[in-house]
Coordinates of C-alpha atoms in Angstrom, one line a residue:
X1 CA 48.6 29.5 -46.2
X2 CA 48.8 32.7 -44.1
X3 CA 52.0 34.4 -43.6
X4 CA 52.5 36.5 -40.6
X5 CA 54.0 40.0 -41.3
X6 CA 57.1 40.9 -39.2
X7 CA 55.9 43.4 -36.6
X8 CA 58.3 46.3 -37.7
X9 CA 57.3 46.3 -41.1
X10 CA 54.6 48.9 -42.5
X11 CA 51.5 48.3 -43.5
X12 CA 51.5 47.1 -47.6
X13 CA 50.9 49.7 -49.9
X14 CA 47.0 49.9 -50.7
X15 CA 46.0 48.0 -47.5
X16 CA 44.5 49.6 -44.3
X17 CA 45.5 49.5 -40.7
X18 CA 41.9 47.7 -40.5
X19 CA 42.3 45.4 -43.1
X20 CA 45.5 44.0 -41.1
X21 CA 43.0 44.4 -37.6
X22 CA 40.5 41.8 -39.8
X23 CA 43.4 39.3 -40.6
X24 CA 44.5 39.2 -37.1
X25 CA 40.9 38.7 -35.8
X26 CA 41.2 35.8 -38.5
X27 CA 44.7 34.4 -37.6
X28 CA 43.3 34.5 -33.4
X29 CA 40.0 32.2 -34.6
X30 CA 42.0 29.6 -36.4
X31 CA 44.3 29.6 -33.5
X32 CA 41.2 28.6 -31.6
X33 CA 40.2 26.0 -33.8
X34 CA 43.0 24.5 -33.0
X35 CA 43.2 24.4 -29.1
X36 CA 40.5 21.6 -28.8
X37 CA 37.0 23.8 -28.1
X38 CA 35.5 20.9 -30.0
X39 CA 36.9 17.7 -29.4
X40 CA 36.1 15.4 -31.9
X41 CA 35.6 11.5 -31.0
X42 CA 34.3 8.6 -33.0
X43 CA 32.1 6.0 -31.0
X44 CA 32.6 2.8 -32.8
X45 CA 30.1 -0.5 -32.7
X46 CA 28.5 -3.4 -34.5
X47 CA 24.8 -4.1 -34.6
X48 CA 23.2 -7.3 -35.9
X49 CA 20.1 -9.0 -35.5
X50 CA 19.1 -13.4 -35.0
X51 CA 16.4 -13.6 -38.3
X52 CA 17.4 -15.0 -41.3
X53 CA 16.4 -12.7 -43.2
X54 CA 18.0 -10.9 -46.4
X55 CA 17.7 -6.7 -46.3
X56 CA 16.5 -5.3 -49.7
X57 CA 18.5 -2.8 -51.4
X58 CA 16.3 0.0 -50.5
X59 CA 17.3 -0.9 -46.3
X60 CA 19.0 2.1 -44.4
X61 CA 20.7 1.7 -41.0
X62 CA 20.8 4.5 -38.8
X63 CA 22.9 4.8 -35.6
X64 CA 22.5 8.0 -32.6
X65 CA 24.3 8.5 -30.3
X66 CA 21.7 10.8 -27.7
X67 CA 21.9 12.3 -24.1
X68 CA 19.2 11.9 -22.1
X69 CA 20.4 13.5 -19.0
X70 CA 17.5 15.6 -18.2
X71 CA 14.7 13.8 -17.1
X72 CA 11.4 14.9 -19.2
X73 CA 13.3 16.6 -21.7
X74 CA 13.3 15.2 -25.5
X75 CA 16.8 13.6 -25.7
X76 CA 19.3 15.6 -27.6
X77 CA 21.2 13.6 -30.6
X78 CA 25.3 14.3 -29.9
X79 CA 26.2 12.4 -33.4
X80 CA 24.7 9.8 -36.1
X81 CA 26.2 7.5 -38.3
X82 CA 24.1 6.5 -41.8
X83 CA 25.1 3.4 -43.8
X84 CA 22.9 4.3 -47.1
X85 CA 22.6 1.5 -48.4
X86 CA 22.6 -1.0 -45.1
X87 CA 23.8 -3.7 -46.9
X88 CA 23.7 -7.5 -45.0
X89 CA 24.7 -7.8 -40.9
X90 CA 26.8 -7.2 -38.7
X91 CA 26.7 -3.3 -39.5
X92 CA 29.7 -1.7 -38.2
X93 CA 29.6 1.8 -37.5
X94 CA 31.1 5.0 -36.5
X95 CA 29.5 7.9 -34.5
X96 CA 31.4 11.4 -34.9
X97 CA 30.6 13.8 -31.6
X98 CA 31.9 16.5 -29.5
X99 CA 33.9 15.3 -27.0
X100 CA 33.5 18.3 -24.9
X101 CA 29.8 17.9 -24.8
X102 CA 30.0 14.5 -22.7
X103 CA 29.5 15.3 -18.7
X104 CA 31.1 13.2 -15.8
X105 CA 27.4 12.9 -14.7
X106 CA 25.7 12.7 -18.0
X107 CA 23.2 10.1 -19.3
X108 CA 24.0 8.5 -22.6
X109 CA 22.5 6.2 -24.7
X110 CA 22.7 4.9 -28.3
X111 CA 19.9 3.5 -30.4
X112 CA 19.6 1.8 -33.6
X113 CA 17.2 0.8 -36.5
X114 CA 17.0 -0.6 -39.9
X115 CA 14.1 1.0 -42.5
X116 CA 13.0 0.9 -45.8
X117 CA 10.9 3.9 -47.2
X118 CA 8.1 4.6 -45.1
X119 CA 8.4 1.6 -42.8
X120 CA 11.0 0.1 -39.8
X121 CA 12.3 -3.1 -40.1
X122 CA 14.8 -3.9 -37.2
X123 CA 15.3 -1.4 -34.0
X124 CA 17.4 -1.8 -30.8
X125 CA 16.4 -1.3 -27.4
X126 CA 18.3 1.7 -25.8
X127 CA 22.3 0.4 -25.0
X128 CA 23.1 2.9 -21.8
X129 CA 27.0 4.3 -22.3
X130 CA 29.6 4.6 -19.6
X131 CA 32.2 7.0 -21.0
X132 CA 36.0 6.3 -20.0
X133 CA 39.0 7.3 -21.2
X134 CA 39.3 4.0 -23.8
X135 CA 35.7 3.2 -23.7
X136 CA 34.8 0.0 -25.8
X137 CA 33.2 -0.6 -29.1
X138 CA 29.1 -0.8 -28.9
X139 CA 27.5 -4.4 -29.6
X140 CA 23.7 -3.9 -30.2
X141 CA 21.3 -6.8 -30.9
X142 CA 18.3 -5.5 -33.4
X143 CA 15.3 -6.6 -32.9
X144 CA 11.9 -7.3 -34.9
X145 CA 10.5 -3.6 -35.1
X146 CA 6.9 -3.5 -33.3
X147 CA 4.4 -0.2 -32.3
X148 CA 7.4 1.1 -29.6
X149 CA 10.3 0.0 -27.8
X150 CA 7.9 -1.6 -24.4
X151 CA 6.1 -4.1 -26.5
X152 CA 9.8 -5.2 -27.4
X153 CA 9.9 -5.9 -24.0
X154 CA 7.0 -7.0 -22.6
X155 CA 6.3 -9.6 -25.1
X156 CA 9.3 -11.8 -23.6
X157 CA 6.9 -11.8 -19.9
X158 CA 6.7 -13.1 -18.0
X159 CA 9.9 -14.1 -17.3
X160 CA 12.6 -14.9 -14.5
X161 CA 16.2 -13.9 -14.0
X162 CA 19.1 -14.6 -11.8
X163 CA 22.5 -13.3 -11.1
X164 CA 24.9 -14.4 -8.1
X165 CA 27.1 -11.7 -6.5
X166 CA 29.9 -12.1 -3.9
X167 CA 28.6 -10.5 -0.5
X168 CA 30.5 -9.9 3.1
X169 CA 30.5 -13.9 4.1
X170 CA 28.1 -15.6 1.7
X171 CA 27.7 -15.8 -2.4
X172 CA 24.3 -14.2 -2.6
X173 CA 21.8 -15.0 -5.2
X174 CA 19.2 -12.8 -6.8
X175 CA 16.0 -14.2 -8.6
X176 CA 13.8 -11.7 -10.2
X177 CA 10.4 -13.0 -11.6
X178 CA 8.8 -10.2 -14.1
X179 CA 5.2 -9.9 -14.3
X180 CA 2.9 -8.7 -17.4
X181 CA 0.6 -6.8 -15.2
X182 CA 3.4 -4.5 -13.8
X183 CA 4.4 -6.8 -10.4
X184 CA 7.5 -8.5 -9.6
X185 CA 8.9 -11.2 -7.2
X186 CA 12.5 -10.6 -6.0
X187 CA 14.1 -13.4 -3.8
X188 CA 17.6 -13.0 -2.6
X189 CA 19.3 -16.2 -1.2
X190 CA 22.8 -16.6 0.9
X191 CA 24.0 -19.7 -1.0
X192 CA 26.5 -20.3 1.5
X193 CA 24.4 -19.9 4.5
X194 CA 21.2 -22.9 3.9
X195 CA 19.9 -22.1 7.0
X196 CA 19.1 -18.5 6.4
X197 CA 15.5 -17.6 5.4
X198 CA 15.7 -16.3 2.0
X199 CA 14.6 -12.7 1.8
X200 CA 11.8 -11.9 -0.4
X201 CA 10.1 -8.9 -1.8
X202 CA 7.3 -8.1 -3.9
X203 CA 6.0 -4.7 -5.7
X204 CA 5.6 -2.9 -9.1
X205 CA 7.8 -2.1 -11.7
X206 CA 7.8 0.0 -15.0
X207 CA 9.6 0.0 -18.0
X208 CA 10.9 3.6 -19.6
X209 CA 11.0 3.1 -22.9
X210 CA 13.0 6.3 -23.9
X211 CA 15.3 5.2 -22.0
X212 CA 15.2 1.5 -21.7
X213 CA 15.5 1.8 -18.3
X214 CA 13.3 -0.5 -15.4
X215 CA 12.5 0.6 -12.7
X216 CA 11.4 -1.7 -9.4
X217 CA 9.4 0.1 -6.7
X218 CA 10.0 -1.0 -3.4
X219 CA 8.1 -0.7 -0.2
X220 CA 10.8 1.4 1.6
X221 CA 10.1 3.9 -1.3
X222 CA 14.1 3.1 -3.0
X223 CA 13.7 2.2 -6.4
X224 CA 16.4 -0.4 -8.2
X225 CA 17.0 0.9 -11.6
X226 CA 18.1 -1.5 -14.7
X227 CA 19.7 -1.1 -18.1
X228 CA 17.4 -3.7 -20.1
X229 CA 19.6 -5.1 -23.1
X230 CA 19.8 -7.8 -25.5
X231 CA 16.0 -7.3 -26.2
X232 CA 15.2 -8.2 -22.5
X233 CA 17.9 -10.4 -22.0
X234 CA 20.1 -8.9 -19.7
X235 CA 18.9 -6.3 -17.1
X236 CA 22.4 -4.5 -16.1
X237 CA 22.0 -2.6 -12.7
X238 CA 22.3 1.0 -12.7
X239 CA 23.2 3.4 -9.7
X240 CA 20.4 5.9 -8.2
X241 CA 21.4 8.7 -10.9
X242 CA 20.6 6.2 -13.7
X243 CA 24.6 5.4 -14.4
X244 CA 25.8 1.6 -15.0
X245 CA 27.0 1.1 -11.7
X246 CA 31.5 0.9 -11.4
X247 CA 31.2 -1.7 -8.5
X248 CA 32.8 -5.1 -9.0
X249 CA 29.8 -6.7 -7.7
X250 CA 27.9 -5.2 -10.3
X251 CA 26.6 -8.4 -11.9
X252 CA 23.6 -8.3 -14.4
X253 CA 21.2 -10.6 -13.9
X254 CA 20.2 -13.0 -17.3
X255 CA 17.0 -14.4 -18.0
X256 CA 16.8 -18.3 -17.4
X257 CA 16.1 -20.3 -20.6
X258 CA 12.9 -21.3 -18.6
X259 CA 10.1 -19.3 -16.4
X260 CA 11.1 -20.6 -12.9
X261 CA 8.5 -18.5 -10.6
X262 CA 9.5 -18.1 -6.9
X263 CA 6.6 -18.4 -4.2
X264 CA 7.4 -15.3 -1.7
X265 CA 6.7 -15.5 1.7
X266 CA 6.1 -12.4 3.2
X267 CA 4.2 -10.2 5.8
X268 CA 1.4 -8.9 3.3
X269 CA -1.7 -6.7 3.6
X270 CA -4.5 -6.3 1.2
X271 CA -8.6 -6.1 0.9
X272 CA -9.9 -9.5 1.6
X273 CA -13.8 -10.5 1.0
X274 CA -15.5 -13.9 1.5
X275 CA -18.7 -14.6 -0.1
X276 CA -20.5 -18.1 -1.2
X277 CA -17.6 -19.9 -0.2
X278 CA -14.9 -18.0 -2.3
X279 CA -12.3 -16.3 -0.9
X280 CA -10.3 -13.8 -2.8
X281 CA -7.6 -10.7 -1.7
X282 CA -6.8 -7.7 -3.6
X283 CA -2.7 -7.1 -2.4
X284 CA -2.1 -3.7 -1.5
X285 CA 1.7 -4.6 -2.5
X286 CA 1.5 -5.0 -6.0
X287 CA -2.1 -4.4 -6.6
X288 CA -2.6 -8.4 -7.6
X289 CA -6.0 -10.0 -7.5
X290 CA -6.0 -13.7 -6.5
X291 CA -7.9 -16.2 -4.7
X292 CA -7.4 -17.1 -1.5
X293 CA -6.5 -21.4 -0.2
X294 CA -8.9 -22.1 2.4
X295 CA -5.8 -24.0 4.7
X296 CA -3.1 -22.7 6.9
X297 CA -4.6 -20.1 9.0
X298 CA -7.9 -19.0 6.5
X299 CA -10.1 -20.5 9.4
X300 CA -8.6 -17.6 11.8
X301 CA -9.5 -14.7 8.7
X302 CA -12.9 -16.3 8.1
X303 CA -13.5 -15.7 11.8
X304 CA -12.4 -12.2 11.8
X305 CA -14.3 -11.1 8.4
X306 CA -17.8 -12.9 9.3
X307 CA -17.3 -11.1 13.1
X308 CA -16.4 -7.8 11.6
X309 CA -19.2 -5.1 10.9
X310 CA -19.6 -5.1 7.0
X311 CA -22.1 -5.4 3.9
X312 CA -22.3 -8.6 2.0
X313 CA -18.8 -9.1 0.2
X314 CA -17.7 -6.4 1.1
X315 CA -13.5 -6.2 1.3
X316 CA -12.0 -5.5 4.6
X317 CA -8.3 -4.8 5.0
X318 CA -6.3 -7.2 6.5
X319 CA -2.9 -7.8 7.8
X320 CA -1.0 -11.3 7.9
X321 CA 1.6 -13.9 6.9
X322 CA 1.3 -15.2 3.8
X323 CA 2.9 -17.0 0.7
X324 CA 1.9 -16.6 -3.1
X325 CA 2.2 -20.0 -4.4
X326 CA 1.1 -21.3 -7.6
X327 CA -2.0 -23.6 -7.6
X328 CA -4.2 -25.1 -10.2
X329 CA -7.0 -22.9 -12.0
X330 CA -11.0 -23.7 -10.8
X331 CA -11.0 -23.8 -14.8
X332 CA -9.2 -27.0 -15.9
X333 CA -8.3 -25.6 -19.5
X334 CA -6.7 -22.7 -17.4
X335 CA -3.0 -22.5 -16.3
X336 CA -2.2 -22.6 -12.8
X337 CA -2.7 -19.2 -10.9
X338 CA -1.2 -17.1 -8.3
X339 CA -3.1 -18.2 -5.0
X340 CA -2.4 -16.5 -1.2
X341 CA -1.9 -19.1 1.3
X342 CA -2.3 -17.2 4.9
X343 CA 0.2 -19.1 7.3
X344 CA -0.5 -16.5 9.8
X345 CA -3.5 -14.0 10.3
X346 CA -2.6 -10.7 12.3
X347 CA -5.6 -8.8 12.1
X348 CA -8.5 -6.9 10.2
X349 CA -9.3 -3.5 10.3
X350 CA -12.5 -2.3 9.1
X351 CA -12.4 1.6 7.5
X352 CA -9.2 0.8 6.0
X353 CA -8.2 0.7 2.5
X354 CA -5.0 0.1 0.4
X355 CA -4.9 4.0 -0.3
X356 CA -3.6 4.2 -4.0
X357 CA -1.6 1.4 -5.3
X358 CA 0.9 3.2 -6.8
X359 CA 4.7 2.5 -7.9
X360 CA 5.8 5.0 -5.1
X361 CA 4.6 7.7 -2.7
X362 CA 6.3 10.2 -1.3
X363 CA 5.7 12.0 1.9
X364 CA 5.5 15.4 0.3
X365 CA 2.8 16.2 -2.4
X366 CA 0.0 14.0 -1.5
X367 CA -3.0 13.9 -0.1
X368 CA -3.1 11.9 3.2
X369 CA -6.6 10.9 4.8
X370 CA -6.5 10.0 8.4
X371 CA -8.3 6.8 8.5
X372 CA -6.9 6.0 12.3
X373 CA -6.2 7.7 15.5
X374 CA -4.8 6.6 18.6
X375 CA -6.3 2.9 17.6
X376 CA -9.7 4.0 16.4
X377 CA -11.0 4.2 13.2
X378 CA -12.4 7.2 11.6
X379 CA -15.3 7.4 9.8
X380 CA -17.0 11.0 8.7
X381 CA -19.1 9.5 6.0
X382 CA -21.1 13.0 5.7
X383 CA -17.8 15.4 5.5
X384 CA -16.9 17.2 2.4
X385 CA -13.2 16.8 0.9
X386 CA -11.9 20.0 2.3
X387 CA -13.1 19.2 5.8
X388 CA -12.4 15.4 5.8
X389 CA -8.9 15.0 8.8
X390 CA -6.0 15.2 6.5
X391 CA -2.7 16.5 5.7
X392 CA -0.8 17.6 2.6
X393 CA 3.1 18.2 3.2
X394 CA 4.0 20.8 0.8
X395 CA 6.3 19.6 -2.4
X396 CA 9.2 22.6 -1.4
X397 CA 9.6 24.7 1.7
X398 CA 8.3 23.4 5.0
X399 CA 4.6 24.0 5.0
X400 CA 1.6 21.4 6.2
X401 CA -1.9 22.2 5.8
X402 CA -4.8 20.2 5.5
X403 CA -8.2 20.0 8.1
X404 CA -9.2 18.4 11.3
X405 CA -12.4 17.4 10.5
X406 CA -14.6 20.7 10.4
X407 CA -11.8 23.3 10.3
X408 CA -8.7 24.3 8.3
X409 CA -5.3 23.4 10.1
X410 CA -2.0 24.5 9.2
X411 CA 1.7 24.6 10.3
X412 CA 5.3 23.4 9.7
X413 CA 7.3 20.7 9.5
X414 CA 10.9 19.3 9.6
X415 CA 11.8 15.9 8.2
X416 CA 15.3 14.4 8.7
X417 CA 15.7 10.8 7.3
X418 CA 12.4 9.1 9.1
X419 CA 12.2 11.6 11.8
X420 CA 9.4 14.1 11.3
X421 CA 8.3 16.7 13.9
X422 CA 5.2 19.1 13.0
X423 CA 5.2 22.4 14.7
X424 CA 2.7 25.3 15.2
X425 CA 0.2 23.7 14.4
X426 CA -3.0 25.7 14.7
X427 CA -6.9 25.5 13.3
X428 CA -9.3 27.9 12.2
X429 CA -12.5 28.6 15.3
X430 CA -15.5 27.8 13.2
X431 CA -18.4 25.2 14.7
X432 CA -19.4 22.6 12.7
X433 CA -22.4 19.4 13.2
X434 CA -19.9 16.9 12.4
X435 CA -16.1 16.1 12.6
X436 CA -15.5 18.4 15.8
X437 CA -15.3 15.2 18.3
X438 CA -12.1 14.0 16.3
X439 CA -10.3 17.9 15.8
X440 CA -9.0 18.6 19.3
X441 CA -7.5 15.0 19.4
X442 CA -6.2 15.0 15.9
X443 CA -4.2 18.3 16.8
X444 CA -2.7 17.1 20.5
X445 CA -1.8 14.4 18.5
X446 CA 0.2 15.8 15.9
X447 CA 1.9 17.5 18.8
X448 CA 3.5 13.9 19.9
X449 CA 4.8 12.8 16.6
X450 CA 8.7 11.6 16.2
X451 CA 8.8 9.5 13.5
X452 CA 6.8 8.4 10.3
X453 CA 6.9 5.5 7.9
X454 CA 5.5 4.8 4.5
X455 CA 4.3 1.3 3.6
X456 CA 2.3 0.6 0.5
X457 CA -0.4 3.4 0.6
X458 CA -0.4 4.4 4.4
X459 CA 1.7 6.8 6.2
X460 CA 2.2 5.7 10.0
X461 CA 2.8 9.1 12.4
X462 CA 4.6 7.3 15.1
X463 CA 5.7 8.7 19.1
X464 CA 8.6 8.4 20.6
X465 CA 8.1 4.8 22.0
X466 CA 7.3 4.2 18.1
X467 CA 3.8 3.3 18.6
X468 CA 1.9 4.1 15.7
X469 CA -0.5 6.8 16.9
X470 CA -2.1 8.4 13.5
X471 CA -2.5 6.4 10.4
X472 CA -3.2 8.0 6.7
X473 CA -4.0 6.4 3.2
X474 CA -3.1 8.1 0.1
X475 CA -6.1 9.3 -1.8
X476 CA -5.9 10.6 -5.5
X477 CA -6.6 14.2 -5.4
X478 CA -9.8 15.3 -7.7

């Protein structure tokens, strides 16, 4: 026990003033230790598995609390609990951590595993935490270990999920189909308005195995985030920052006992080909390739394809209203497969393509190749890459650069929501054998741009009346 000397007492014999200073420093340090600069806290939880399996005496259980706030950085471990030996489930654990390390806008997960020397037996998918003043105990479901967490989730696919949430004037049902190839189908239905047609969307998904986050990429460039729990049995919505949403309407999607695929009806684009009485299409929206049923408005699509200039079997870009239906496979031994039914054919545009079938394409930092100018297809087969008409908007700042078909072009841009203005566009002044016929019109058109939109792999530039005056496609840089 340290005792403080009275302030009026002289230094004890044999002790220098320096030793008193050292004691004061020690007392000050002890005082700081009691002020809560490190705030001890404990996260409690339980983990179990469904298999009827006795663990060997050498099994060890481990649970960790990690900070995954920094995208792209390795998770930072804040605390760990180890049960050695593990015993038998359920495993009750308590992770000690420093509460001062928890930030209000941070992103935190709990992982767990059961292992024996040299082998992992069970793992739990990352469980996201929302730290509050009264954080509830964590419940984890362990599943048999695979090569990685993605395989734990992917082995459940295809799968259908549903949830119902209250809307402004109707109960809204969400139905989500996750497909093994990285595609999804999402339908929202207004339950109390049976005359209102459901809204269908399709696209691509990605699974971040480090965070246990499912990402659904939408055509409007927004992303839906879900926390994957219960070995893929539960999808809990996250906000744009990747944190558990606190809205009372934040109802999780639960996996249905049986697969129940919807048949989406929506506007579609794709690369269509027709040869030897076999029609097929590769959808721009999600990259799926499927046969096209010879019904509905197929005849109009067929006529347009036959009349368009193309090589035998060449795929051409088409737009249509369609339905993705389940139809028997041409091979009796195979299960039914997704088939496109053309409800209404819109048009066919030789020279266009889907561009990159990507999960998310941004205006900035993408190589946008010009494919259509004022309604006319652009074709420069002899143009080298640096001369072909294209634009690249800088990832940072306000600079835009590219080419007009012959000369390099550069300028500045301002973007605000979907509003886009290109300013002070100038070009070099050399002459070329090809490309000059487009360049002047290209530069004049850029001065008329008022808005933009990105659909699939295409960038459309619109004038003040909303007409598409230039269309580009995203091209992978090489």
